[in-house]
Short mmCIF file of C-alpha atoms in Angstrom, two decimals:
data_model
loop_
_atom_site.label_atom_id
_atom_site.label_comp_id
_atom_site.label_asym_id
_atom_site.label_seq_id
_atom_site.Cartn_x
_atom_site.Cartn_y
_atom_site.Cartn_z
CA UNK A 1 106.05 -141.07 -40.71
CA UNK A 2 102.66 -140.89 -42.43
CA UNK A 3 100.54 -137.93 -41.33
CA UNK A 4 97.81 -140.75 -38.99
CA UNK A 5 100.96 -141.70 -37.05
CA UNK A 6 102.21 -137.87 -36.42
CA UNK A 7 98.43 -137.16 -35.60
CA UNK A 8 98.34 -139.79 -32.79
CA UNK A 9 101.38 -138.53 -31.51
CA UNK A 10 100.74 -134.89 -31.55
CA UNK A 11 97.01 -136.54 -29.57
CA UNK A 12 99.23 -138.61 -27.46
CA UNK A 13 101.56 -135.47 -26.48
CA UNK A 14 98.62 -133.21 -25.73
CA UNK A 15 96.92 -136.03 -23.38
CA UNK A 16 100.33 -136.63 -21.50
CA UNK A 17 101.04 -132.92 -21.15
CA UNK A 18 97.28 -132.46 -19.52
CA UNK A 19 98.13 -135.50 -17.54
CA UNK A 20 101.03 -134.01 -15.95
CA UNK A 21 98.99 -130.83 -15.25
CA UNK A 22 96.57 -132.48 -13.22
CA UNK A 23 98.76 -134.44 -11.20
CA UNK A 24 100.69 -131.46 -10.25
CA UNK A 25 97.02 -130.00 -9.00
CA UNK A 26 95.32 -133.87 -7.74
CA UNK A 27 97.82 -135.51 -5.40
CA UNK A 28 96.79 -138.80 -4.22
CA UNK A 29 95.37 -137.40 -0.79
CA UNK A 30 92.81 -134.98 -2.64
CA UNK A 31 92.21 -138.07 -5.09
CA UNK A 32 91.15 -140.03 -1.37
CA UNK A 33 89.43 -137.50 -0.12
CA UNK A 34 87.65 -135.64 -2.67
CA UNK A 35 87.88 -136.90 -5.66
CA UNK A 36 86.58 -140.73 -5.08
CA UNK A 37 83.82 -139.73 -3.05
CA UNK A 38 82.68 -136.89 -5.56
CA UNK A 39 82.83 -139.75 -8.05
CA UNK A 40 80.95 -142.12 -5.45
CA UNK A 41 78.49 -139.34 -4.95
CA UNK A 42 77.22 -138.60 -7.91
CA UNK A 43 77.17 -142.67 -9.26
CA UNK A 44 74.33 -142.34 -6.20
CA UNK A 45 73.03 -139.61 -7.54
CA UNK A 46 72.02 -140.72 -11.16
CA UNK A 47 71.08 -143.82 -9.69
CA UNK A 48 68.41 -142.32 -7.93
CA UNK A 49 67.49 -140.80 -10.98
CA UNK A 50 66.49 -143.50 -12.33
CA UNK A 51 64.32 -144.53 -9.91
CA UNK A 52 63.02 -141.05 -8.47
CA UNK A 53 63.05 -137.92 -10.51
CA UNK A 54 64.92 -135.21 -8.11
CA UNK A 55 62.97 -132.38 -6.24
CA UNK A 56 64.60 -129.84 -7.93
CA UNK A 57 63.47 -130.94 -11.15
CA UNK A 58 59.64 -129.62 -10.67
CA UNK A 59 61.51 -126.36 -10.72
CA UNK A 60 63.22 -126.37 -13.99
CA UNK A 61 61.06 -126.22 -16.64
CA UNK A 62 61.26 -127.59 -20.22
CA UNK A 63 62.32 -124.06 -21.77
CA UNK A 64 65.12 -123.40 -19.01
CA UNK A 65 67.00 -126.44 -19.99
CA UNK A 66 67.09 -125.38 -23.50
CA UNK A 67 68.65 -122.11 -22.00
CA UNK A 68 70.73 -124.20 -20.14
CA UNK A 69 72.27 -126.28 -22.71
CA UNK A 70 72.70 -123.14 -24.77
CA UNK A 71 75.63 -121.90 -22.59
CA UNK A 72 77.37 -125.50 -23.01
CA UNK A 73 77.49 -124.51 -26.76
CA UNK A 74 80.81 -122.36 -25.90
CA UNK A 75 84.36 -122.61 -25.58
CA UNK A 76 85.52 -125.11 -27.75
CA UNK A 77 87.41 -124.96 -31.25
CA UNK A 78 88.40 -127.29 -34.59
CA UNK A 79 92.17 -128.08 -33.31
CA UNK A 80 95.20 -128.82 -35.39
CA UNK A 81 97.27 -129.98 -33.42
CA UNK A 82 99.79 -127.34 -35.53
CA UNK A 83 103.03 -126.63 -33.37
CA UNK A 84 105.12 -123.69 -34.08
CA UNK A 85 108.58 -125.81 -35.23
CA UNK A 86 106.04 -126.95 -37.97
CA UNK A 87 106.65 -123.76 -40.06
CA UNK A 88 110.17 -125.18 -40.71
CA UNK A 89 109.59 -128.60 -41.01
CA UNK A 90 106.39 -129.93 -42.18
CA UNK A 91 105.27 -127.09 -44.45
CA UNK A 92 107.97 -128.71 -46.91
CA UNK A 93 105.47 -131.70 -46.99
CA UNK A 94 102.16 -130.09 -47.70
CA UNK A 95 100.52 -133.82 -47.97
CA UNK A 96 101.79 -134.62 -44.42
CA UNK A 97 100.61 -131.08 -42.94
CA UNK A 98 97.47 -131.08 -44.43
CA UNK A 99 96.94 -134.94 -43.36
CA UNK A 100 97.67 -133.82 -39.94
CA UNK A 101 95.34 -130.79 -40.28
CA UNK A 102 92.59 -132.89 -41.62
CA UNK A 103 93.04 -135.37 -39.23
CA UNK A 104 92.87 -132.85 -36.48
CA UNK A 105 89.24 -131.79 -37.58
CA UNK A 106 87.94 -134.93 -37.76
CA UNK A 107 88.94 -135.87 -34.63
CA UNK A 108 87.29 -132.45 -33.37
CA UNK A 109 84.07 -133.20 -34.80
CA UNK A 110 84.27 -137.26 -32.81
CA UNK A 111 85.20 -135.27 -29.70
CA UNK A 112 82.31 -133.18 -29.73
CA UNK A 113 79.49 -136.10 -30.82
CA UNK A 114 81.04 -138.56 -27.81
CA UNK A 115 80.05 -135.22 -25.51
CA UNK A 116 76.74 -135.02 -26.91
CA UNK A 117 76.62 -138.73 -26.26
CA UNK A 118 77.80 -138.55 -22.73
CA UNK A 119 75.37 -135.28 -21.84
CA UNK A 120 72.36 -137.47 -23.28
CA UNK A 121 73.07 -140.33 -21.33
CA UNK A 122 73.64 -137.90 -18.29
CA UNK A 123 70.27 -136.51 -18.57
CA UNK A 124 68.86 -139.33 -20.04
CA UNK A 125 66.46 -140.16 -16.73
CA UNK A 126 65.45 -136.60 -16.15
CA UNK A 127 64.29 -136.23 -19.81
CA UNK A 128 62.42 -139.73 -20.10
CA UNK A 129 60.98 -140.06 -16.44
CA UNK A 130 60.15 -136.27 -15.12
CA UNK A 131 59.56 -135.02 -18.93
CA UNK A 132 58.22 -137.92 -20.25
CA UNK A 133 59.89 -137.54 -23.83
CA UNK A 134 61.63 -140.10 -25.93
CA UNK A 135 64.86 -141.44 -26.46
CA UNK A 136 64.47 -140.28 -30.33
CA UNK A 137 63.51 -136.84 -29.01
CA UNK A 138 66.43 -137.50 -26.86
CA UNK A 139 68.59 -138.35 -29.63
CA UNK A 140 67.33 -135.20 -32.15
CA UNK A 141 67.84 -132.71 -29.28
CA UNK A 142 71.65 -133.36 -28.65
CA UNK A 143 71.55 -133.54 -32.71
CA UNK A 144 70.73 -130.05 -32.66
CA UNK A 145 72.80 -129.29 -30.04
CA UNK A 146 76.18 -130.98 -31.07
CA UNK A 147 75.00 -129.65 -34.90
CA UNK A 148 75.01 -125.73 -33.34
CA UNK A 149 78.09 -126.22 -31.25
CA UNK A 150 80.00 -127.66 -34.69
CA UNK A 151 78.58 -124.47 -36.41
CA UNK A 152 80.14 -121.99 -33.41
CA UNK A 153 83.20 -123.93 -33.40
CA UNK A 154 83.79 -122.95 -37.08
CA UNK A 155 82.31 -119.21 -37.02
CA UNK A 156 85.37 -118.83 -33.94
CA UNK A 157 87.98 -120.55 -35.97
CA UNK A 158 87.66 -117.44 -38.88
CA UNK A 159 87.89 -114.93 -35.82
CA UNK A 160 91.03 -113.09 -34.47
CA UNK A 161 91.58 -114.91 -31.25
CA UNK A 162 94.10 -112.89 -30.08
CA UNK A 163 91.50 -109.55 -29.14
CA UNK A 164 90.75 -109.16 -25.61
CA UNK A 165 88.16 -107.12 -23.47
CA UNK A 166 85.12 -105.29 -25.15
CA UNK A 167 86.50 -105.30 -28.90
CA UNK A 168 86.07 -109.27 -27.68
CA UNK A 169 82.63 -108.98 -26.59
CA UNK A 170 81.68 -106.85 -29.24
CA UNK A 171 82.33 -109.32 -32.22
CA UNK A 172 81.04 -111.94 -29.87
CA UNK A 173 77.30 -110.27 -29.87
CA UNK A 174 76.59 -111.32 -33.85
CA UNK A 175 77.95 -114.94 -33.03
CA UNK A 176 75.90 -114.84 -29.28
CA UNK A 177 72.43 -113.53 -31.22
CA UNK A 178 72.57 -115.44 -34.63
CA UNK A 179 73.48 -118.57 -32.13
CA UNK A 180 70.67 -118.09 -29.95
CA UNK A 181 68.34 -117.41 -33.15
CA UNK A 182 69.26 -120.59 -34.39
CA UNK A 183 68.70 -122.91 -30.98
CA UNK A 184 65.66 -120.96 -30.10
CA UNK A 185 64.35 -122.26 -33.88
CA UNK A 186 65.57 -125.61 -32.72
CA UNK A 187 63.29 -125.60 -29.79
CA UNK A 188 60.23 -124.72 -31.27
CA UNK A 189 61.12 -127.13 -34.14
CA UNK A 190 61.32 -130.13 -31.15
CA UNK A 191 57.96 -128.60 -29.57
CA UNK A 192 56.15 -129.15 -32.48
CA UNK A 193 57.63 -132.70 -33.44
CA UNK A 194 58.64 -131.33 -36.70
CA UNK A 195 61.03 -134.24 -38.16
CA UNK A 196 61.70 -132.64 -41.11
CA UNK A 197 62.44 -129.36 -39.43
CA UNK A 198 64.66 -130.81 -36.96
CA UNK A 199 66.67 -132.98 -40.02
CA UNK A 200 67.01 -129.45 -41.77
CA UNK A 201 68.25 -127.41 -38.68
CA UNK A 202 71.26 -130.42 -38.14
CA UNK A 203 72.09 -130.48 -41.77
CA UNK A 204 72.13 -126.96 -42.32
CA UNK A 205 74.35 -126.69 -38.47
CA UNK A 206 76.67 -129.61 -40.01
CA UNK A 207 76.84 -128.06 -43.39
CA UNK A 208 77.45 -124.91 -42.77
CA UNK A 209 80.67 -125.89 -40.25
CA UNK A 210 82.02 -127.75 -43.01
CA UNK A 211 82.22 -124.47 -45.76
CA UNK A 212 83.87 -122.51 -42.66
CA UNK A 213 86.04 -125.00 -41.95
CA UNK A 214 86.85 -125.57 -45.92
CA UNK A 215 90.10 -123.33 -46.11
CA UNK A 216 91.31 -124.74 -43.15
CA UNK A 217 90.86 -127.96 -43.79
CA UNK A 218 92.19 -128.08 -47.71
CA UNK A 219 94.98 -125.32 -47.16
CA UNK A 220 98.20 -124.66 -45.30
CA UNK A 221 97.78 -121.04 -46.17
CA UNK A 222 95.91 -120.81 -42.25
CA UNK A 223 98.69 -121.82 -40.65
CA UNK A 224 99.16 -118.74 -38.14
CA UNK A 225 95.25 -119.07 -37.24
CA UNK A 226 95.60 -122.66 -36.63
CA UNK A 227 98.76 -122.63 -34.28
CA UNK A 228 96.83 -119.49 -32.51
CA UNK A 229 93.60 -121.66 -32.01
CA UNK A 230 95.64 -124.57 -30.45
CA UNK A 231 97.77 -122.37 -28.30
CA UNK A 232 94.67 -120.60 -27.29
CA UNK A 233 93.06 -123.72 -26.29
CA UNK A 234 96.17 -125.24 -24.28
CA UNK A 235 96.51 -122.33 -22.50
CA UNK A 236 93.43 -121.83 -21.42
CA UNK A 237 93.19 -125.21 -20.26
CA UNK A 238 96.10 -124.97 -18.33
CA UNK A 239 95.21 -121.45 -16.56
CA UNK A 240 91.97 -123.44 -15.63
CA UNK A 241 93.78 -126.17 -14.25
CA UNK A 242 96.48 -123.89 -12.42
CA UNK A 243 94.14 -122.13 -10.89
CA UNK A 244 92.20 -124.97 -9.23
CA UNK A 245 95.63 -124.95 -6.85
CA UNK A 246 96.62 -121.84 -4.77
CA UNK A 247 100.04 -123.51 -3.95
CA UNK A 248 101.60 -123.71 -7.68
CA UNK A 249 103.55 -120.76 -8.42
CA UNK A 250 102.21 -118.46 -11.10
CA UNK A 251 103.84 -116.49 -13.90
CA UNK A 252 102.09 -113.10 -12.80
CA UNK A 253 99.73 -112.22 -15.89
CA UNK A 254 100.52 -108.91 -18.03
CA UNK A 255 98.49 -106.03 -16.75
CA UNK A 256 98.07 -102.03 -18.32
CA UNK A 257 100.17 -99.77 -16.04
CA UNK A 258 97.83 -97.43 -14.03
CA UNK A 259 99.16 -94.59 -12.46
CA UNK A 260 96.96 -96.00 -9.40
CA UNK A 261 94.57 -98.71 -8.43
CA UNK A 262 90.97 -98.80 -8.88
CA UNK A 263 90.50 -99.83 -5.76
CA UNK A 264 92.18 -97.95 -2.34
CA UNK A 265 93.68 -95.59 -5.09
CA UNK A 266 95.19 -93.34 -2.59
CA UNK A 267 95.51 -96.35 -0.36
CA UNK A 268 93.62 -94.64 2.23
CA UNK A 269 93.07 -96.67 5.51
CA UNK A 270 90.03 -98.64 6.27
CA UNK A 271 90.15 -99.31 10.06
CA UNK A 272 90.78 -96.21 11.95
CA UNK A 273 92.00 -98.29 15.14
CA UNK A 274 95.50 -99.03 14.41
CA UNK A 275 96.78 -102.12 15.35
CA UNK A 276 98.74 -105.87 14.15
CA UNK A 277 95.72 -107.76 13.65
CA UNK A 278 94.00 -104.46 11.95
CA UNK A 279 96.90 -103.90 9.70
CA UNK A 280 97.19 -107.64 8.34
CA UNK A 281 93.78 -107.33 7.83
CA UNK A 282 93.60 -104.13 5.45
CA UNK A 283 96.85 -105.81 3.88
CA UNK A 284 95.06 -109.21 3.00
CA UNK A 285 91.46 -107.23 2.67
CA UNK A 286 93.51 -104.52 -0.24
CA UNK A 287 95.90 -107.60 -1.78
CA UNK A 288 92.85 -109.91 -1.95
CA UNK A 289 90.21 -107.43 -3.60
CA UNK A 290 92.31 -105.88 -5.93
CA UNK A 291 92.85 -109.07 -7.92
CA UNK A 292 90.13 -110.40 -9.32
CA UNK A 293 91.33 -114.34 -9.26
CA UNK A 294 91.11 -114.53 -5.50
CA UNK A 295 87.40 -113.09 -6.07
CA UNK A 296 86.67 -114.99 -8.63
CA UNK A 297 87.66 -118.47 -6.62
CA UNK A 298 85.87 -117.65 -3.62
CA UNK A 299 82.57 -117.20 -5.36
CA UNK A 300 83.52 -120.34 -7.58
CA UNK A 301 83.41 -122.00 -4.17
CA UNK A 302 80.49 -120.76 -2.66
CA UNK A 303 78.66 -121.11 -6.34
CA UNK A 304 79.46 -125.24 -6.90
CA UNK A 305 78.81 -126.41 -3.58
CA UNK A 306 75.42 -124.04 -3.39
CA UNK A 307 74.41 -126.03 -6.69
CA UNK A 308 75.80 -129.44 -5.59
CA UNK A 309 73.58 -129.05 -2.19
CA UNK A 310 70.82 -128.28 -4.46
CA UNK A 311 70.78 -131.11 -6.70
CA UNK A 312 71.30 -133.62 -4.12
CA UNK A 313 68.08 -135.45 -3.10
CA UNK A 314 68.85 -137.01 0.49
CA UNK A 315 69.54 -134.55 3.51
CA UNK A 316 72.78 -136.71 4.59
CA UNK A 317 74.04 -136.20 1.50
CA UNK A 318 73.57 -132.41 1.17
CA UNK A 319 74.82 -132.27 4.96
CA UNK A 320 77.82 -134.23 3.46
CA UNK A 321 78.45 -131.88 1.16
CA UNK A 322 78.50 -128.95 3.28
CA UNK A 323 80.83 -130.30 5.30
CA UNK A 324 83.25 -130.76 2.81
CA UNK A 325 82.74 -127.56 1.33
CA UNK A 326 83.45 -125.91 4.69
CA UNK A 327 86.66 -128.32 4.98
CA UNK A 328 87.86 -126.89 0.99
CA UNK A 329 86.86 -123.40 1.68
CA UNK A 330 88.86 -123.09 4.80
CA UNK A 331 91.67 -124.79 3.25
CA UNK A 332 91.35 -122.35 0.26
CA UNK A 333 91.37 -119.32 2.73
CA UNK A 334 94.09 -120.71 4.20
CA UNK A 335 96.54 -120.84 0.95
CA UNK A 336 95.21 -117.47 -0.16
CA UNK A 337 96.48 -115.76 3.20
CA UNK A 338 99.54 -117.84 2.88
CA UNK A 339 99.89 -116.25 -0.86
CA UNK A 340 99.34 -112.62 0.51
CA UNK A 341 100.48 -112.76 3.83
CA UNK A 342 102.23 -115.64 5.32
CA UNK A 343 104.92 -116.01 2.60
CA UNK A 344 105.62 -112.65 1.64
CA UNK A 345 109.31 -111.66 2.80
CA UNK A 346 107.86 -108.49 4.35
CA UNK A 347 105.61 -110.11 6.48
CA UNK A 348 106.39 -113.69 6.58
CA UNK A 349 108.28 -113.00 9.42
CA UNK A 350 105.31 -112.25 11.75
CA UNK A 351 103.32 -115.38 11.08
CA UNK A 352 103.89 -116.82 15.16
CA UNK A 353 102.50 -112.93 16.39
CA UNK A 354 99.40 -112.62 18.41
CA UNK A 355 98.18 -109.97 15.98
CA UNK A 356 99.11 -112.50 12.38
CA UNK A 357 97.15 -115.53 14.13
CA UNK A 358 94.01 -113.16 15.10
CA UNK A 359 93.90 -111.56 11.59
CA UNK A 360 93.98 -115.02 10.12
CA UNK A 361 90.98 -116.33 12.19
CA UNK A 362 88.89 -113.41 11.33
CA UNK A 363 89.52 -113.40 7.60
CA UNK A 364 88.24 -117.41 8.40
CA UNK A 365 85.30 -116.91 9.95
CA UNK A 366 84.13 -113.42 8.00
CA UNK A 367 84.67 -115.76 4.73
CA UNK A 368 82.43 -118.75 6.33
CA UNK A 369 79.62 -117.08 7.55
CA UNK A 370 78.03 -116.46 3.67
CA UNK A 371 78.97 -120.01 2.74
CA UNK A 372 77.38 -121.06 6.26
CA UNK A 373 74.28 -119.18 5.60
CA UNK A 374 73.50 -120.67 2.04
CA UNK A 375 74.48 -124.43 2.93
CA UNK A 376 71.46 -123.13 5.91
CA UNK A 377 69.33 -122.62 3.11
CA UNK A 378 69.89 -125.33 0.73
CA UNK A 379 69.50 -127.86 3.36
CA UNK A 380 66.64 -126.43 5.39
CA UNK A 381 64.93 -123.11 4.42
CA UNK A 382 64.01 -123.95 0.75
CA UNK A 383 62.46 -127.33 1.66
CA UNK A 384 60.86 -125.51 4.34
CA UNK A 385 59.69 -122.85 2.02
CA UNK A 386 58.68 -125.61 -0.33
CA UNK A 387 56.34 -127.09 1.95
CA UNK A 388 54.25 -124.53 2.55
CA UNK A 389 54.33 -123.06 -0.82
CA UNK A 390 53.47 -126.18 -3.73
CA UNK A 391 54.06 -123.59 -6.37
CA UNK A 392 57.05 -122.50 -5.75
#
C-alpha cells in the first residue's frame, strides 16, 4: 500500500466514523422535520438575497463583518491523519509515514480554500448588491482570510494542545493579538484598493504557514504532536456532536475534587415552603445550574433561533421559526428533566405524582417565557422600533 492509498483510507475512516456520529444524533424524523425544512429555508433565504438585500443588512456595517469573519479564523488544525498503532507499524517505513503526513497537509490546506470558496459564494449577494464591491474584491478578501486562517492553523500546530483553562488562554492572547494585527492590516489594505498590499499580506499568511508547518511536514520526529492534534480534533468534534442530543449517554467528563460546590455549597434550601413539586424543583433548579452543559445548551437555543429570526426577511418565516424553536426548546427541557429527574433511580419512581408533573410544567413554562419574549421582539418590537427610528 502506497502512502495516497493509506491516506484515502485513513480520509475514508474519519468520514464514516463522523457519519455514524450523526446518525446516532439525526434520525430520520428530525431529518423530516427539521432538518429539510432548515435546508428549504435558507435555499429561500439566499434567494432573496439575490434579489433584495435583507433588512438587517443596513445594520451591519462594512467594518463589523471584518470582525465577524475574524472569529471564523479559529478552531481548525493541519491534520495527519496519524493513529496511535502507527508508532509500531509505519514508523519502520519513514517514506510511507511521511507520504501520509504530507498528504494529510495538503489535503488541510484544499479543505480550508473549498471553505473560503463556499463562505464567498454564501455572502456573495450581500457583498456585491448591499456593498456594492466586486467579485475580485470578493475574491482578495477570502484570500486574506483563508491566507490568516492557514497562518493560525500552523502557529496552533507548534503549541501544547493538551493545556487547559487560563494557562490556555494565556498563550492564546499573543496568537489572538498578532492575529487580529494582521487582519486589521488586511482591512485597511482592501479599503484602500492596495493590490500589491493585499498580494503581500496572502503571500506572507501562505508563507509563513508553510516554515511552521516545515518540521512537520519533512519529519517523523513530531509524531506525538501530530497524533495529539488529530485526537484533539476528533474529539472535539464528537463532544460537539454528542451534545446536540440529550438522550445519548455520556462518559461523565473528569472534574477537580472540591470539598464543596460553588454553587448551593452548603446546599442550603431555596424555597422555604416545603413541598413535592418545591422539592423537584430545587433538585432540577441545583442539578441543572451546577453543570455548565445544561446552561450552556439552553442559551445555545435561545441564541440561534434569536439570530435565525433576525436574519429572516418575511414575517411568516420568522413566525415559522419561532414556532419551531418553541417545539425544540420544549423538547430539550423535556430530555434535560428526564436526565436529572425522571430517570434517576431515586426519583424515577415519582414521575406519575401530582407534585413530579407540576414541577415539570413549571420548569416548562419559567424556561419559555425568555425565549417567548425575544421571538416578541425579533418579530415585532425591532421592526416597530425601526420604523420610527431610520437610524437605528
Amino acid at each position: 500500500m502506497n502512502s495516497s492509498r493509506l491516506l484515502f483510507h485513513r480520509m475514508r475512516e474519519n468520514w464514516n466514523y463522523k457519519y455514524k456520529i450523526i446518525k446516532t444524533v439525526i434520525d430520520w424524523t428530525i431529518l423530516i422535520y427539521l432538518v429539510v425544512p432548515a435546508a428549504a429555508i435558507t435555499i429561500f433565504v439566499y434567494r432573496s438575497w439575490w434579489i433584495d438585500s435583507p433588512a438587517w443588512i443596513a445594520s451591519v456595517p462594512f467594518p463589523l463583518l471584518f470582525a465577524i469573519y475574524f472569529f471564523l479564523l479559529w478552531g481548525s488544525y493541519f491534520k495527519t491523519y496519524i493513529r496511535e498503532a502507527d508508532i509500531i507499524f509505519l514508523r519502520k517505513n519513514e517514506r510511507l509515514m511521511l507520504g501520509l503526513k504530507r498528504g494529510g497537509i495538503i489535503v488541510s490546506y484544499l479543505t480550508e480554500a473549498l471553505s473560503a470558496a463556499f463562505l464567498a459564494v454564501l455572502i456573495s449577494p450581500l457583498w456585491m448588491i448591499h456593498y456594492g464591491l466586486s467579485v475580485k474584491q470578493l475574491i482578495l478578501f477570502f484570500g486574506m482570510w483563508v491566507s490568516l486562517r492557514w497562518l493560525i492553523m500552523a502557529v496552533n500546530g507548534k503549541l501544547n494542545v493538551h493545556l487547559r483553562g487560563w494557562r490556555s488562554l494565556v498563550r492564546s492572547i499573543p496568537v489572538v493579538v498578532g492575529a487580529g494585527t494582521i487582519w486589521w492590516l488586511s482591512y485597511k489594505a482592501l479599503q484602500s484598493s492596495s493590490l500589491l498590499s493585499v498580494f503581500i499580506i496572502i503571500i506572507l499568511n501562505g508563507t509563513a504557514s508553510m516554515l511552521l508547518l516545515k518540521k512537520r511536514f519533512t519529519s517523523i520526529q513530531t509524531f506525538e504532536q501530530d497524533l495529539s492534534i488529530d485526537e484533539k480534533d476528533k474529539n472535539k468534534y464528537t463532544e460537539m456532536i454528542f451534545g446536540l442530543s440529550m438522550d445519548i449517554e455520556k462518559l461523565p467528563k473528569p472534574k477537580p475534587i472540591r470539598k464543596s460546590p460553588r454553587l448551593y455549597s452548603k446546599s442550603n434550601r431555596i424555597f422555604k415552603t416545603r413541598s413535592p413539586r418545591n422539592g423537584f424543583l430545587e433538585l432540577f433548579i441545583k442539578a441543572s445550574t451546577r453543570d455548565t452543559e445544561y446552561v450552556r445548551g439552553y442559551f445555545q437555543v435561545l441564541g440561534i433561533t434569536a439570530v435565525a429570526i433576525f436574519f429572516s426577511p418575511p414575517i411568516w418565516l420568522k413566525i415559522t421559526i419561532g414556532a419551531v424553536g418553541v417545539f425544540f426548546l420544549i423538547v430539550w427541557i423535556g430530555s434535560v428533566w428526564y436526565k436529572l429527574i425522571g430517570g434517576h433511580p431515586f426519583t424515577k419512581k415519582y414521575s406519575g405524582k401530582e407534585g413530579y408533573i407540576k414541577g415539570k410544567q413549571i420548569v416548562t413554562v419559567v424556561l419559555l417565557i425568555p425565549f417567548v419574549i425575544i421571538c416578541f421582539l425579533n418579530v415585532w418590537i425591532l421592526p416597530w422600533i425601526r420604523s420610527l427610528f431610520l437610524f437605528f
